PDB file of C-alpha atoms in Angstrom:
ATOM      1  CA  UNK U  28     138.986  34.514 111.681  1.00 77.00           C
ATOM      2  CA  UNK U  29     139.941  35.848 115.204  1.00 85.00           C
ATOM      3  CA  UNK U  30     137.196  36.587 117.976  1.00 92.00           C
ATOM      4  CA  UNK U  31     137.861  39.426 120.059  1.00 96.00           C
ATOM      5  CA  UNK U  32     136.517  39.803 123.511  1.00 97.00           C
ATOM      6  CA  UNK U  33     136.827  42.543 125.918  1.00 97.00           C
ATOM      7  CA  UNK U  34     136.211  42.985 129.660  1.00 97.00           C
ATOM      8  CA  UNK U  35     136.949  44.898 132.549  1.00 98.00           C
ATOM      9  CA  UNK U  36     134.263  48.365 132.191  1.00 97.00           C
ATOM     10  CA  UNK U  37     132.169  49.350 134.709  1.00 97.00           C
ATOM     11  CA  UNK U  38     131.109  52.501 136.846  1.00 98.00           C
ATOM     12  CA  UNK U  39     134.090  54.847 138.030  1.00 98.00           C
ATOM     13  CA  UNK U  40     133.677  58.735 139.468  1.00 98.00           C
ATOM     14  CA  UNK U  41     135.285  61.100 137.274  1.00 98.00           C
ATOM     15  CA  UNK U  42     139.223  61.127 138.256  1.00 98.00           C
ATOM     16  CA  UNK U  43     139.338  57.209 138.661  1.00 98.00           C
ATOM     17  CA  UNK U  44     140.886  54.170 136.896  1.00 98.00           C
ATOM     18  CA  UNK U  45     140.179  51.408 135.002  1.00 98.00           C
ATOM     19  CA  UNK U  46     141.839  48.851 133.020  1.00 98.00           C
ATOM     20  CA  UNK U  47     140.144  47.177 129.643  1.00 98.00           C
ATOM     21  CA  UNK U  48     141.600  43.692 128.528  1.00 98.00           C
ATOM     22  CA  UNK U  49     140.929  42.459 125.093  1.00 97.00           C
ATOM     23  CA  UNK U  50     141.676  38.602 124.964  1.00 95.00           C
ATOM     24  CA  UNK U  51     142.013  37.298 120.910  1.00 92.00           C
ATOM     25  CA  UNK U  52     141.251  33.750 120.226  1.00 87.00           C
ATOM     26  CA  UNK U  53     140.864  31.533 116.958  1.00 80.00           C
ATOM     27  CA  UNK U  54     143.150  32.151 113.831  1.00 73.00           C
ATOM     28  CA  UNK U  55     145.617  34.773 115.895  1.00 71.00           C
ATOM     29  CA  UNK U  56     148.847  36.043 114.607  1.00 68.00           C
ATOM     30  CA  UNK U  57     151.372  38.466 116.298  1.00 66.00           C
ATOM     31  CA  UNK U  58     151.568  40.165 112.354  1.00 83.00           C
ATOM     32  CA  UNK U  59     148.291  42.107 113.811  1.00 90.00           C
ATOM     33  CA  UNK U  60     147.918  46.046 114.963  1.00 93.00           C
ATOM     34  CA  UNK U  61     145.091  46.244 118.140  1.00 95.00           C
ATOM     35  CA  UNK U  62     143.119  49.420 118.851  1.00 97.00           C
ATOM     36  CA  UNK U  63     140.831  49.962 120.564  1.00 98.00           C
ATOM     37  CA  UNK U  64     137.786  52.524 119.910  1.00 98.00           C
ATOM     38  CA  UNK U  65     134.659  53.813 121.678  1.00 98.00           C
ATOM     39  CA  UNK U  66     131.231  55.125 120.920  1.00 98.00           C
ATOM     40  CA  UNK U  67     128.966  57.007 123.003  1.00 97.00           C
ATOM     41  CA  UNK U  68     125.113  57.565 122.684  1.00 92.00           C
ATOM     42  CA  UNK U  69     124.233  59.260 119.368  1.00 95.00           C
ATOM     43  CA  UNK U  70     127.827  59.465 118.515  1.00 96.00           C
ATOM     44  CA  UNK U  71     130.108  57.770 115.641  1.00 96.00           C
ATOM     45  CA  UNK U  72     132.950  54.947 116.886  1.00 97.00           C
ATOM     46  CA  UNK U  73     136.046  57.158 117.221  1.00 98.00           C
ATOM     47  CA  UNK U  74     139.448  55.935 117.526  1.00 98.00           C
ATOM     48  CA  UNK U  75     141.163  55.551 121.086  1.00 98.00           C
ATOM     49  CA  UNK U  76     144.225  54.399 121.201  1.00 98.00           C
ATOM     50  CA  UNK U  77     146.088  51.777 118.313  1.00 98.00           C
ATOM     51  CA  UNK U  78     149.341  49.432 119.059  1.00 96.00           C
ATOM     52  CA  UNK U  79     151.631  48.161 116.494  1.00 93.00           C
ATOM     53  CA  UNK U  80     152.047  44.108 116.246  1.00 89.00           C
ATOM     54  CA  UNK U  81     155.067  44.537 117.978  1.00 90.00           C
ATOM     55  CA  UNK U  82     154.188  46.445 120.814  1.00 90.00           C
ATOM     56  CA  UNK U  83     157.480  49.352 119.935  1.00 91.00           C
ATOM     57  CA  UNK U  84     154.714  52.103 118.253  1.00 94.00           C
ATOM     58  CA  UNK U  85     151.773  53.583 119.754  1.00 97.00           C
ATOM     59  CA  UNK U  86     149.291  55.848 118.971  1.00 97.00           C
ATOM     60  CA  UNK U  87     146.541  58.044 120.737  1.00 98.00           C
ATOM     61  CA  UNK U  88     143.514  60.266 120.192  1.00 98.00           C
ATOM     62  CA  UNK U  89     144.140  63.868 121.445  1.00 98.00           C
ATOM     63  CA  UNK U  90     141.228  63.462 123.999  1.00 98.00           C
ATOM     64  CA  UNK U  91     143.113  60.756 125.794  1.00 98.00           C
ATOM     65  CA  UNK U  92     146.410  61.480 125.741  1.00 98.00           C
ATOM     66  CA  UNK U  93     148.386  60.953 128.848  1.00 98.00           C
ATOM     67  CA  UNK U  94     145.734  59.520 130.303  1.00 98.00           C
ATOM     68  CA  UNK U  95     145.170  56.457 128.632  1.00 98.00           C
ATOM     69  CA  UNK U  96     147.868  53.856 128.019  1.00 98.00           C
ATOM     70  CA  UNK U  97     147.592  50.755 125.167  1.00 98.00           C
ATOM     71  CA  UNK U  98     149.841  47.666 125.721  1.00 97.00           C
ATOM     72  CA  UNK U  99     149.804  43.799 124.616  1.00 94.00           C
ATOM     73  CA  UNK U 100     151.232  40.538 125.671  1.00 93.00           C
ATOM     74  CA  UNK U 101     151.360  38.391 122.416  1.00 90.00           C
ATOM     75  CA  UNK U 102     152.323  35.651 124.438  1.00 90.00           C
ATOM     76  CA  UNK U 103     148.866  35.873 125.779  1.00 92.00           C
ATOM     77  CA  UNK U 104     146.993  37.028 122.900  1.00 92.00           C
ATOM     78  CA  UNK U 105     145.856  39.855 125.060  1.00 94.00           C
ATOM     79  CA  UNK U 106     145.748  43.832 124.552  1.00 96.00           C
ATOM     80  CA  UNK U 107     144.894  46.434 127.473  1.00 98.00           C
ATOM     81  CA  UNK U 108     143.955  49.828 127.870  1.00 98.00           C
ATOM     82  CA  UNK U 109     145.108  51.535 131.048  1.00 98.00           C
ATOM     83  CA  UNK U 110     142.435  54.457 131.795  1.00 98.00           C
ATOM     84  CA  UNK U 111     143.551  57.237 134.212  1.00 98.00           C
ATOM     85  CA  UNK U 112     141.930  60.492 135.703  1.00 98.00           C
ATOM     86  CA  UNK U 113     138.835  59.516 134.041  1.00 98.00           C
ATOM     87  CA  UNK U 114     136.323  62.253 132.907  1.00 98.00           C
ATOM     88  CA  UNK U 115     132.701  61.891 132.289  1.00 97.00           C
ATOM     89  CA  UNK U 116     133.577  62.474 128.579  1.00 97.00           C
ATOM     90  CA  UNK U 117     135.329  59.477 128.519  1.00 98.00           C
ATOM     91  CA  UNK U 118     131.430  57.264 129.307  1.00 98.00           C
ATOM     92  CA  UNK U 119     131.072  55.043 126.139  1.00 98.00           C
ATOM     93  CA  UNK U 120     131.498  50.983 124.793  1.00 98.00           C
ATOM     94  CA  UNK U 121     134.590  50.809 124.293  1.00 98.00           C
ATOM     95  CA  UNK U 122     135.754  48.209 121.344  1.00 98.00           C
ATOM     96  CA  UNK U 123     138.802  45.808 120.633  1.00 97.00           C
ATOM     97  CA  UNK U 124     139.914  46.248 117.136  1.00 96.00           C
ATOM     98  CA  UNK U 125     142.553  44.232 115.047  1.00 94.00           C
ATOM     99  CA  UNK U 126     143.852  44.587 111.331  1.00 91.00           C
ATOM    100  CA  UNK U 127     146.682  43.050 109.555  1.00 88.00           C
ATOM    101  CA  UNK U 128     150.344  44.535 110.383  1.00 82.00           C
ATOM    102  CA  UNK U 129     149.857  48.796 110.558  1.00 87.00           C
ATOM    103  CA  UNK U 130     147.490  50.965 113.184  1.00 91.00           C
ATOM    104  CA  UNK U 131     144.848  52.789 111.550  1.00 93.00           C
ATOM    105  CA  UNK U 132     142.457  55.576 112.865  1.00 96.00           C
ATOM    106  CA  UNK U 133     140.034  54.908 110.884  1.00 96.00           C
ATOM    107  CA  UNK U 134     137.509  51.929 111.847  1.00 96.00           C
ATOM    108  CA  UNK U 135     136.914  51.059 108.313  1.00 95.00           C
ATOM    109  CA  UNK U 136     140.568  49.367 108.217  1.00 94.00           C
ATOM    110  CA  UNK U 137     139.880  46.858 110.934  1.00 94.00           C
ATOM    111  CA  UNK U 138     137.950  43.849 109.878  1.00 92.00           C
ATOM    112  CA  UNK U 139     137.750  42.281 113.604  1.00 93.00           C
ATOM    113  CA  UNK U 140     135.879  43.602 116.495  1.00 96.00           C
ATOM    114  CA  UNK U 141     134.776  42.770 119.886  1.00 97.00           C
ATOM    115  CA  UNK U 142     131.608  43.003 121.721  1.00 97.00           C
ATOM    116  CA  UNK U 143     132.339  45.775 123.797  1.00 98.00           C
ATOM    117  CA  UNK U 144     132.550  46.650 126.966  1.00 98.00           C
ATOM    118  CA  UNK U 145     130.111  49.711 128.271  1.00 98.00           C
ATOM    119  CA  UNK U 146     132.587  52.227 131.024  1.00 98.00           C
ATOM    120  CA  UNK U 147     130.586  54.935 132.977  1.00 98.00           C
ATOM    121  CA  UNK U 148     132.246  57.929 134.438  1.00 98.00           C
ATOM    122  CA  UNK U 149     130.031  59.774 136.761  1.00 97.00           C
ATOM    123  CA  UNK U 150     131.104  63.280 137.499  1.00 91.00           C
TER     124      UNK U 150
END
């Protein structure tokens, strides 16, 4: 089993930055895809942004791309998400996601998840 455990939201104005880590811990493997997803009030989880296990492929939502970037350090067991121009659109939990070898979209693939971490954008 591998725990997942994000950090780094908070409050930004709309055009700002942040940076998400996702640290793994427990039975980790490098044969994993990350992603991570978000969910907003009265919304479904949607997919974000996915990374293949060897950090070479990556994958975005439409909503975020060029914008956001995904990267990982296996060496650390860590994943990030680089957020730029941030919109208020962009206010949810965002979650750490893994799943054995290939990025999905879909949520229903990935069998580990973080707690979350809650990122504001105020316009």
């Amino acid at each position: 089993q591998v725990q997942l455990a994000e950090s780094g939201g908070g409050s930004v104005q709309a055009g700002g930055s942040l940076r998400l880590s996702c640290a793994a811990s427990g039975r980790t493997s490098r044969n994993v895809a990350m992603a991570w997803f978000r969910q907003a009030p009265g919304k479904e989880r949607e997919f974000v942004a996915g990374i293949s296990y060897t950090g070479s492929n990556s994958i975005y939502a439409d909503s975020v791309k060029g914008r956001f970037t995904i990267s990982r350090d296996n060496a650390k067991n860590a994943v990030f998400l680089q957020m730029n121009s941030l919109k208020s659109t962009d206010t949810a939990i965002y979650y750490c996601a893994a799943t054995p070898f290939l990025v999905h979209t879909s949520a229903s693939q990935y069998g580990n998840w973080g707690q979350g971490t809650q990122v504001t954008v105020s316009s």
